[in-house]
Coordinates of C-alpha atoms and ligand atoms in Angstrom, one line a residue:
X1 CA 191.0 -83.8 -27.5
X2 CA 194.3 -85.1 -28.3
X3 CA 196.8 -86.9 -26.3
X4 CA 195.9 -90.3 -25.3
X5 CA 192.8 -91.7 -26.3
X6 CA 189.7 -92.0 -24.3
X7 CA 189.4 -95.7 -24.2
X8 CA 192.9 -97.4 -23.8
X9 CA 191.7 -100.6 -25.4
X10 CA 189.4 -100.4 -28.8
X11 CA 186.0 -101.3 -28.4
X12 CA 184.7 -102.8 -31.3
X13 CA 181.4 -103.4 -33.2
X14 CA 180.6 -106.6 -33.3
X15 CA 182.2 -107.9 -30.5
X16 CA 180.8 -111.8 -29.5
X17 CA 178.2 -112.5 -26.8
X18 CA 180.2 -115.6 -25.4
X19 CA 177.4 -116.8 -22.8
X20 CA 178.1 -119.2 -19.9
X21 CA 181.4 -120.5 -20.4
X22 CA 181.2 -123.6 -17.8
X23 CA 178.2 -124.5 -19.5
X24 CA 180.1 -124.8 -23.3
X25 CA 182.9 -126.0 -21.7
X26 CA 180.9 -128.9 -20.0
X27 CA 178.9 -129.3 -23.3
X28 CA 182.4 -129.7 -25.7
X29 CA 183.8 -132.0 -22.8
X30 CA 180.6 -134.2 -23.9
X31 CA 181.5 -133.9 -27.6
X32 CA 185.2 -135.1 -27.0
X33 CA 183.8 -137.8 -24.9
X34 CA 181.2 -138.8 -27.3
X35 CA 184.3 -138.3 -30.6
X36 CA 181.2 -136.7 -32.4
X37 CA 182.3 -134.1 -33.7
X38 CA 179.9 -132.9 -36.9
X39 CA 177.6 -135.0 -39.3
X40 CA 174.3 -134.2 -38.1
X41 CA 175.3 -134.8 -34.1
X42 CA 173.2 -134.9 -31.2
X43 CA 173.8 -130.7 -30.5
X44 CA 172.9 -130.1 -33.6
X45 CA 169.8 -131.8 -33.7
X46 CA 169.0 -130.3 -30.7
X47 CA 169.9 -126.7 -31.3
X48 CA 168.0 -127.3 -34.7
X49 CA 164.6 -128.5 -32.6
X50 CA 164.9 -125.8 -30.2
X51 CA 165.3 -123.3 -32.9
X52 CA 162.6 -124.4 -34.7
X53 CA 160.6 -124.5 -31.5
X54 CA 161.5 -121.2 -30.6
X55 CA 160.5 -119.5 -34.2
X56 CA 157.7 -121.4 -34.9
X57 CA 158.3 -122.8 -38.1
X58 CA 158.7 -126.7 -38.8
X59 CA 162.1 -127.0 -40.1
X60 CA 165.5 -125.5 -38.8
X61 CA 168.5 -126.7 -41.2
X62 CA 172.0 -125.5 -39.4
X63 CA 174.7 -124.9 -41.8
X64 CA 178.2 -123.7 -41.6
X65 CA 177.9 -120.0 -41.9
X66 CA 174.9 -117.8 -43.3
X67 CA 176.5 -117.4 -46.7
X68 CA 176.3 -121.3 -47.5
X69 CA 172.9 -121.1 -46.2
X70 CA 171.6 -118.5 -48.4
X71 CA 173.1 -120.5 -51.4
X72 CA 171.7 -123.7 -50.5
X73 CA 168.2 -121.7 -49.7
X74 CA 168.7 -120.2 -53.2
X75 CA 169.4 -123.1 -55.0
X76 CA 166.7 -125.1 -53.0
X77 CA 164.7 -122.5 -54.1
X78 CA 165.2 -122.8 -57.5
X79 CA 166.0 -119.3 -58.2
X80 CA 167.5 -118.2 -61.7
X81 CA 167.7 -115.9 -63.9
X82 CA 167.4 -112.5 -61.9
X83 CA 166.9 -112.1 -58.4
X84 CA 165.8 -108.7 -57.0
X85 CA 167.5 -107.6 -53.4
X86 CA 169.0 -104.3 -51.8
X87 CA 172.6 -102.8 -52.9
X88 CA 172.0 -101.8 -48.7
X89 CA 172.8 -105.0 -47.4
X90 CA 176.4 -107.1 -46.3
X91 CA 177.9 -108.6 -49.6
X92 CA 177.0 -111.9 -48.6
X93 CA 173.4 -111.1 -49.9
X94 CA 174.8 -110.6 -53.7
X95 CA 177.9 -112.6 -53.5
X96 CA 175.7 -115.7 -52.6
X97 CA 172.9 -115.2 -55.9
X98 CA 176.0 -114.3 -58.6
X99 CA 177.7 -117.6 -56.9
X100 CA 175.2 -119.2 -58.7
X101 CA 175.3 -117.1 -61.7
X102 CA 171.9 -115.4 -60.5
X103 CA 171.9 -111.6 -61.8
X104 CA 171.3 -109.6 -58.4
X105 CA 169.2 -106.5 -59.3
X106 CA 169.5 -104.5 -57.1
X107 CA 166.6 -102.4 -56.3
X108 CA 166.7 -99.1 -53.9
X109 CA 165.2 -98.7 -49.8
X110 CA 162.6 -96.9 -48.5
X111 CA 164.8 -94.4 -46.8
X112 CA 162.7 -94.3 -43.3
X113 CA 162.8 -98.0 -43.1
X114 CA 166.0 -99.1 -45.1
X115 CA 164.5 -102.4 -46.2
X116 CA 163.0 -102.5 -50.2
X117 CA 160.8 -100.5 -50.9
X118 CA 157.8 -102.5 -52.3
X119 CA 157.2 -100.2 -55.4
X120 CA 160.5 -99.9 -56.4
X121 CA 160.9 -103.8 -56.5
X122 CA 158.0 -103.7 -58.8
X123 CA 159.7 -101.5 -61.2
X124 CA 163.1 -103.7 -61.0
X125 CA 160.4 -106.9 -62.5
X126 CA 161.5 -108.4 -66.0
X127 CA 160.7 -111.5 -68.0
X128 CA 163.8 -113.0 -66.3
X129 CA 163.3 -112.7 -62.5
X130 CA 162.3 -115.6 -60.8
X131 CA 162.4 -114.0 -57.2
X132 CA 162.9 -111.4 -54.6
X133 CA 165.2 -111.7 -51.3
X134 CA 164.1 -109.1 -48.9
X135 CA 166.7 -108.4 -45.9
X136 CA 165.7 -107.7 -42.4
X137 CA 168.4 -104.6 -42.0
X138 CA 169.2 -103.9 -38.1
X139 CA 166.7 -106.6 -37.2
X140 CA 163.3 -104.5 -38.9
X141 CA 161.2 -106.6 -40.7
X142 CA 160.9 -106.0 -44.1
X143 CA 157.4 -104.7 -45.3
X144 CA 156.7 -108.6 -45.8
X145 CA 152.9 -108.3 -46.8
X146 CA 153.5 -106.2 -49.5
X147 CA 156.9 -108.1 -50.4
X148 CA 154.2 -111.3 -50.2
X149 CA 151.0 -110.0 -52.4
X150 CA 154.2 -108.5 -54.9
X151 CA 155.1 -111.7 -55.2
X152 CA 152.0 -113.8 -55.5
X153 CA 150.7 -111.8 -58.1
X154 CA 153.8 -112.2 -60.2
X155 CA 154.7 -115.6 -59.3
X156 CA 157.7 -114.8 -57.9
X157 CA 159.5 -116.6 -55.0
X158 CA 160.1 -114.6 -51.9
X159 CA 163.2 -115.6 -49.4
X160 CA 164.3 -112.9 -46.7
X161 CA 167.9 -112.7 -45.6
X162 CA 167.4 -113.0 -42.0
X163 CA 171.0 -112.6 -40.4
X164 CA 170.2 -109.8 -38.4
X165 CA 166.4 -110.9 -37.4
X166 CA 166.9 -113.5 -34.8
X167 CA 164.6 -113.4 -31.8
X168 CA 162.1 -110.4 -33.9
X169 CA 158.7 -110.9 -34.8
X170 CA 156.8 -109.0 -37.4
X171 CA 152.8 -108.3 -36.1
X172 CA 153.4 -110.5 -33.6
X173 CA 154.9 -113.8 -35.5
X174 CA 158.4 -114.3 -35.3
X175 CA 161.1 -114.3 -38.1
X176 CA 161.9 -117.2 -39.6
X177 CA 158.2 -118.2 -41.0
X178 CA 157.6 -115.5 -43.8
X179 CA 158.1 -116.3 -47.4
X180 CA 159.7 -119.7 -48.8
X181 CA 162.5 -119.6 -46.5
X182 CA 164.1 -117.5 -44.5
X183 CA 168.3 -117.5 -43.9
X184 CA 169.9 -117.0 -40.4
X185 CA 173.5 -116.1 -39.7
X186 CA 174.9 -117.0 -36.5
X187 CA 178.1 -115.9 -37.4
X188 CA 180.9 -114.6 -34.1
X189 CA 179.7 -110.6 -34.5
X190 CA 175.8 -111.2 -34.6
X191 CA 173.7 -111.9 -31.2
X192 CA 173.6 -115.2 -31.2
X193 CA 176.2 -117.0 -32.3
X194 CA 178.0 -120.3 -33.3
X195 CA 181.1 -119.2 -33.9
X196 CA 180.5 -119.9 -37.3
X197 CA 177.6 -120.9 -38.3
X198 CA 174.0 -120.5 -39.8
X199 CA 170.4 -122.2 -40.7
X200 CA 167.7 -122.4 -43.0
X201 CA 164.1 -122.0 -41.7
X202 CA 160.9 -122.9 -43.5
X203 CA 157.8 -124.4 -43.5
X204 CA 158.1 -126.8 -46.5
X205 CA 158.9 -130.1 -46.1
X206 CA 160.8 -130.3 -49.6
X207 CA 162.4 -127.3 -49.3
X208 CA 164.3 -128.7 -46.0
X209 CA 164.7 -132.2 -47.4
X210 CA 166.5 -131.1 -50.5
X211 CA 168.7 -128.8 -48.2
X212 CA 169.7 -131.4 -45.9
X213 CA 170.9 -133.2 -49.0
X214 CA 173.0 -130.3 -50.5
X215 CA 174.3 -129.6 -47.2
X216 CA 176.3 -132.9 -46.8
X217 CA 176.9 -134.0 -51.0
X218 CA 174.0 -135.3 -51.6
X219 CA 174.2 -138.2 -49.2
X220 CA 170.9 -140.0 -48.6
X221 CA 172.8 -142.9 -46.8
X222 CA 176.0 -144.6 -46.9
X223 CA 177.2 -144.9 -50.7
X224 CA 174.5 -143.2 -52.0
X225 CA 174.6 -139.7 -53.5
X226 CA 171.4 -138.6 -54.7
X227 CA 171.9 -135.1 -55.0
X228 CA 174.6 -132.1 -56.2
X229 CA 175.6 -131.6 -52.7
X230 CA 178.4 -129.5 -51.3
X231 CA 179.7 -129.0 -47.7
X232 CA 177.4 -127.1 -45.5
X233 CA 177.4 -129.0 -42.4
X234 CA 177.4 -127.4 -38.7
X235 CA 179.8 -128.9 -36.5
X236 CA 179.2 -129.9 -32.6
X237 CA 181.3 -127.3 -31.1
X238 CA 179.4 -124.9 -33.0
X239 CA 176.6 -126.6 -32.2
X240 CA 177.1 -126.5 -28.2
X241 CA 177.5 -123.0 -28.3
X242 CA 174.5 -121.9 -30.0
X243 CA 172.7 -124.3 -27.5
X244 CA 174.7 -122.6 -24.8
X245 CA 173.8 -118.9 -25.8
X246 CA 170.4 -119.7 -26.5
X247 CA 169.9 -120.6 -23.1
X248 CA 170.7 -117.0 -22.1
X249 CA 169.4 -115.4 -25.7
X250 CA 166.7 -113.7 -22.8
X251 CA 169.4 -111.9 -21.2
X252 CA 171.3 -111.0 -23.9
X253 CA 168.4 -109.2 -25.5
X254 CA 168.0 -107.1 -22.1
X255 CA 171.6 -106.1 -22.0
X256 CA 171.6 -104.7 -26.3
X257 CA 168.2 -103.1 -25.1
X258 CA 169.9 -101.2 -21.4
X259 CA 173.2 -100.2 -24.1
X260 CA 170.7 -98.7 -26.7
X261 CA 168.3 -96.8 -23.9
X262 CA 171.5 -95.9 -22.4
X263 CA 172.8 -94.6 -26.3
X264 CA 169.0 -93.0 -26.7
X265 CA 169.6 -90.8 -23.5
X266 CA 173.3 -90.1 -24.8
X267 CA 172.4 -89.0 -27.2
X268 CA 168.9 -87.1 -27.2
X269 CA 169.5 -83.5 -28.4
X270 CA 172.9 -83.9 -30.3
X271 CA 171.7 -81.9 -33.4
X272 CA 170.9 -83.7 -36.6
X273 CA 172.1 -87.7 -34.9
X274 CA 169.4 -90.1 -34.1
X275 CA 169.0 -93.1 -33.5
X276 CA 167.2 -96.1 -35.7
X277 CA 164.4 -97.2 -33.4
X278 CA 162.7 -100.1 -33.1
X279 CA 159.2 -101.0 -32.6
X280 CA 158.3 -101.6 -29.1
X281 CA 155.2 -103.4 -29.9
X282 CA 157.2 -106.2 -31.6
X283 CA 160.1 -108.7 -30.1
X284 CA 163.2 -107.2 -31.1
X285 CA 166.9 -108.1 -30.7
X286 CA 168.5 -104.4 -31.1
X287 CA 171.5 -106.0 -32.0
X288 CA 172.6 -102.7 -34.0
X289 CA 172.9 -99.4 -32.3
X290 CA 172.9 -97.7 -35.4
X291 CA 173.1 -93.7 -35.5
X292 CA 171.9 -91.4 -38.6
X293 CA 174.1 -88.8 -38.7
X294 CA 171.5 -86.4 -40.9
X295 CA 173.4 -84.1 -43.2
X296 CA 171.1 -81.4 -43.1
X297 CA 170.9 -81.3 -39.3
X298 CA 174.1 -82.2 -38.2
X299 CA 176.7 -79.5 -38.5
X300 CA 179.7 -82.8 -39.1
X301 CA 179.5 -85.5 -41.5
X302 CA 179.4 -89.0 -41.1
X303 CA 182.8 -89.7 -42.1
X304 CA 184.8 -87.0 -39.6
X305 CA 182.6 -88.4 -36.6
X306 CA 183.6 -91.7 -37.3
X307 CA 187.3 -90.5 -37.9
X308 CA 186.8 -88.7 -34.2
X309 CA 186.0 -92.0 -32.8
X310 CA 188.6 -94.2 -33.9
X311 CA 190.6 -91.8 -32.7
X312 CA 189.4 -92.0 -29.4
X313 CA 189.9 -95.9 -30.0
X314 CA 185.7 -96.2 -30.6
X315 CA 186.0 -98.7 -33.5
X316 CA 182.1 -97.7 -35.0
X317 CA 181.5 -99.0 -38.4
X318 CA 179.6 -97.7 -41.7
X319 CA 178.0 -100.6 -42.3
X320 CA 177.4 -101.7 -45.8
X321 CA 179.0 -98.6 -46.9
X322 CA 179.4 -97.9 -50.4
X323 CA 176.4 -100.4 -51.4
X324 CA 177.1 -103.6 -53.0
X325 CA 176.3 -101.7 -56.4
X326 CA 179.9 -99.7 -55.6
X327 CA 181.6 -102.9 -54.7
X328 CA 183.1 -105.6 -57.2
X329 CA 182.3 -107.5 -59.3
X330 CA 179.2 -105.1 -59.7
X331 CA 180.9 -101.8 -60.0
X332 CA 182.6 -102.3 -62.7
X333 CA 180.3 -104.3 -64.8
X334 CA 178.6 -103.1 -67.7
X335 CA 175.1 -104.9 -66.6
X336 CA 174.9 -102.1 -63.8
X337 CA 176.3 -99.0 -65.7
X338 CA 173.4 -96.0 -64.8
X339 CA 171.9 -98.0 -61.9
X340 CA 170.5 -94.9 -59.8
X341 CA 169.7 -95.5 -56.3
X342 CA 169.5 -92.5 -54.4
X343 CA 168.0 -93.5 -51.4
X344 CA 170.3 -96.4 -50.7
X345 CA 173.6 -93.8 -51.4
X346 CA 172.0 -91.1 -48.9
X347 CA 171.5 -94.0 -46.4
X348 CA 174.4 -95.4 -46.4
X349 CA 176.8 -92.4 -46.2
X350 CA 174.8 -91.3 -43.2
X351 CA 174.7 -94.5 -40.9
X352 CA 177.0 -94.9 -38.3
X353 CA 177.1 -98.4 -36.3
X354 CA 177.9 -98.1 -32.7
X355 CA 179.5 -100.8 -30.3
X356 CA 176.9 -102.7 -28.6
X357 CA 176.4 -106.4 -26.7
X358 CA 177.5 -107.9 -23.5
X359 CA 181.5 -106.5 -23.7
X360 CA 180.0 -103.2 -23.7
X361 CA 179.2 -101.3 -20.4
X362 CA 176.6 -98.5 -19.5
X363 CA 179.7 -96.4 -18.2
X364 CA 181.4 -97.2 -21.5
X365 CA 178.5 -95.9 -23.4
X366 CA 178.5 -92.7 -21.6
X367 CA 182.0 -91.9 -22.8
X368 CA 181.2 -92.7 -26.4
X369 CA 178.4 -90.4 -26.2
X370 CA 180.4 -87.9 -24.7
X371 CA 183.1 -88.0 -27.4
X372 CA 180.2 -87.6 -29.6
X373 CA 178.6 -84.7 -27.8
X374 CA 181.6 -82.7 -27.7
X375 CA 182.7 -83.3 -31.4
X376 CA 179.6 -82.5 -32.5
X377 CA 179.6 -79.0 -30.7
X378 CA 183.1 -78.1 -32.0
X379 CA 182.5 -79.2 -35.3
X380 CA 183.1 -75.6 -36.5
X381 CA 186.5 -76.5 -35.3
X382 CA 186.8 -79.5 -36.7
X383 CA 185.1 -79.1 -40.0
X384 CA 187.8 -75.5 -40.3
X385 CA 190.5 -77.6 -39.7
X386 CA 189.7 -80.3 -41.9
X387 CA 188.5 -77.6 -45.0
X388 CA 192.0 -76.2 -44.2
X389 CA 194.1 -79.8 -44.9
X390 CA 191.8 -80.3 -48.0
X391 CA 192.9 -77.5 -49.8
X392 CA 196.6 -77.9 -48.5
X393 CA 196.3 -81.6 -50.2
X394 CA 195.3 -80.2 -53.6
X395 CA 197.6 -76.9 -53.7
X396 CA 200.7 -79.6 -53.2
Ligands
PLP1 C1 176.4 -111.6 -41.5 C2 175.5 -111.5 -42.7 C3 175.5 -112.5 -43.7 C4 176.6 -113.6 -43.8 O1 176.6 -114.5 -42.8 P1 177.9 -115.3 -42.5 O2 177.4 -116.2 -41.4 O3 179.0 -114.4 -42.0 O4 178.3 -116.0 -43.7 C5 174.6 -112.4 -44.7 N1 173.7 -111.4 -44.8 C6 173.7 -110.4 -43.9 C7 172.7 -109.3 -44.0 C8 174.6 -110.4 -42.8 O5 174.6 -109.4 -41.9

């Protein structure tokens, strides 16, 4: 390769599903109209209805992003003390428990799945945890009956981090329902979006009413603060866009499920890369093309095919590479030194996120697989050349 790249414009992970434009437009032309712009507004009553319509649970509670609403679900929650969830997960999922001086144990994947590993979350139980938060990774369910029983016997709360689950069902009832309360992100880069944005679903009516409280100070009514509240309020533009993209959440599901069939076919006998599939038996989102480039197999590592692809102006991502355990504050702090989780480490230095969505194109997908294809099969090349700099850079 060389030369020029093969896109002339990056394409990116992540990029947003933006939906039917005249439609937002008409809806924020209402807001302006209307000079409501946030504080529990008519869209987002509605969006919260039609999302709790469409999971099946019997509360929806939007907030500003999925960060707040994992705090204000922890807090709701009650959880203390430690709180066991994966290091293989965005940093939101820790940041949001220490924010509230929770201790996140972090507990290691089943490697085939990549969500916790039931048994191993066993084993991460002291006197001091009050809870587990189980995360959906890619949009798989976690193995929730087992995550459930777990916690049930050891009087435990259970919460999932849901940001990548929208529109998924596990045995045939959607996400959203399972445990205490389960937290949505419908932040810009995931498939349905408010811009910013995120919500809260679950079935208990105190749960929610406490939530709606924190989300806007406390307020139970004009000059009346009955709560520690903070801000977590979704605003109307926000609002009319997640109504906007839910209207065509359908068709956005079809297009990520064409680009990873598309991906699947690209890619079927490229030694040691595979794809993370989903069950077919279940509503999924596939939201996350995600390849496993397997060390064994493979005769490239992760790292140089990602390298090759930037190159090449294919911006793929290793998500939620190192862990959170190799991140700060966690690294360095003493309360982690000889945390061993080998499953997670393997994982997450062999996944390789690829673009997906409605700004990506079968033809486009072609060409990344191609790039990939033909990196892969001159990796003796490429692997030489790169051996060769490495010793260079230490000799100098
Ligand atoms: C995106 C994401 C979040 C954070 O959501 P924001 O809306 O960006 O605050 C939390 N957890 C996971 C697993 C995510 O992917």
């Amino acid at each position: 390769m060389g030369g020029s790249p093969a896109f002339s414009h990056p394409i990116h992970v992540g990029s947003p599903n933006v939906g039917d434009r005249r439609r937002f437009l008409a809806r924020i032309e209402d807001m302006l109209d209307r000079r409501w712009l946030t504080n529990d507004g008519p869209f987002v009553r509605e969006l919260e209805e039609r999302i709790a319509r469409f999971a099946g649970v019997k509360h929806c509670v939007a907030m500003c992003n999925g960060t707040v609403a994992l705090e204000i679900a922890i807090r709701a929650l009650n959880l203390s003390g430690e709180v066991i969830c994966p290091a293989f997960t965005f940093i939101a999922t820790a940041h949001a428990l220490r924010w509230q001086e929770i201790k996140p144990v972090f507990c290691d994947i089943n490697p085939d799945t990549h969500n916790l590993d039931p048994e191993e979350v066993e084993k991460c139980i002291t006197k001091r945890t009050t809870g587990i938060v189980g995360v959906h990774l890619w949009g798989r369910p976690c193995e929730i009956e087992a995550l459930e029983s777990l916690a049930e016997r050891k009087k435990l709360i259970l919460m999932f981090d849901a940001a990548h689950a929208f529109g998924c069902s596990r045995r045939g009832r959607m996400i959203g329902g399972f445990g205490q309360a389960e937290v949505f992100s419908f932040h810009a880069t995931k498939i349905f979006n408010t811009l910013e944005g995120g919500a809260v679903l679950t079935n208990n009516d105190e749960v929610a009413g406490k939530m709606k409280l924190m989300r806007n100070f406390g307020f139970a009514g004009y000059d009346c603060v009955t709560y520690l509240g903070m801000n977590g309020k979704m605003n109307e533009a926000s609002a009319a866009m997640g109504l906007t993209l839910l209207e065509s959440f359908g068709e956005l599901v079809d297009t990520n499920n064409r680009n990873y069939a598309a991906y699947r076919d690209g890619l079927k006998d490229v030694p040691g890369i595979r794809l993370v599939e989903y069950d077919q038996s279940e509503k999924c989102n596939y939201q996350y093309v995600v390849a496993q480039v397997d060390g064994g197999h493979c005769p490239i590592s992760r790292d140089i095919l990602l390298d090759a692809l930037h190159r090449e102006n294919v911006v793929a991502r290793r998500y939620f590479y190192p862990g959170c355990h190799n991140m700060e504050p966690y690294k360095s702090s003493g309360e982690y030194a000889g945390l061993s989780l080998p499953a997670t480490d393997r994982v997450a230095s062999e996944v390789l996120i690829l673009p997906t969505g409605t700004a990506i194109t079968p033809t486009d997908i072609a060409e990344v697989c191609g790039i990939i294809r033909t990196v892969v099969h001159h990796a003796g090349e490429v692997v030489a050349r790169s051996v060769s700099l490495g010793n260079k850079g230490r000799e100098a």
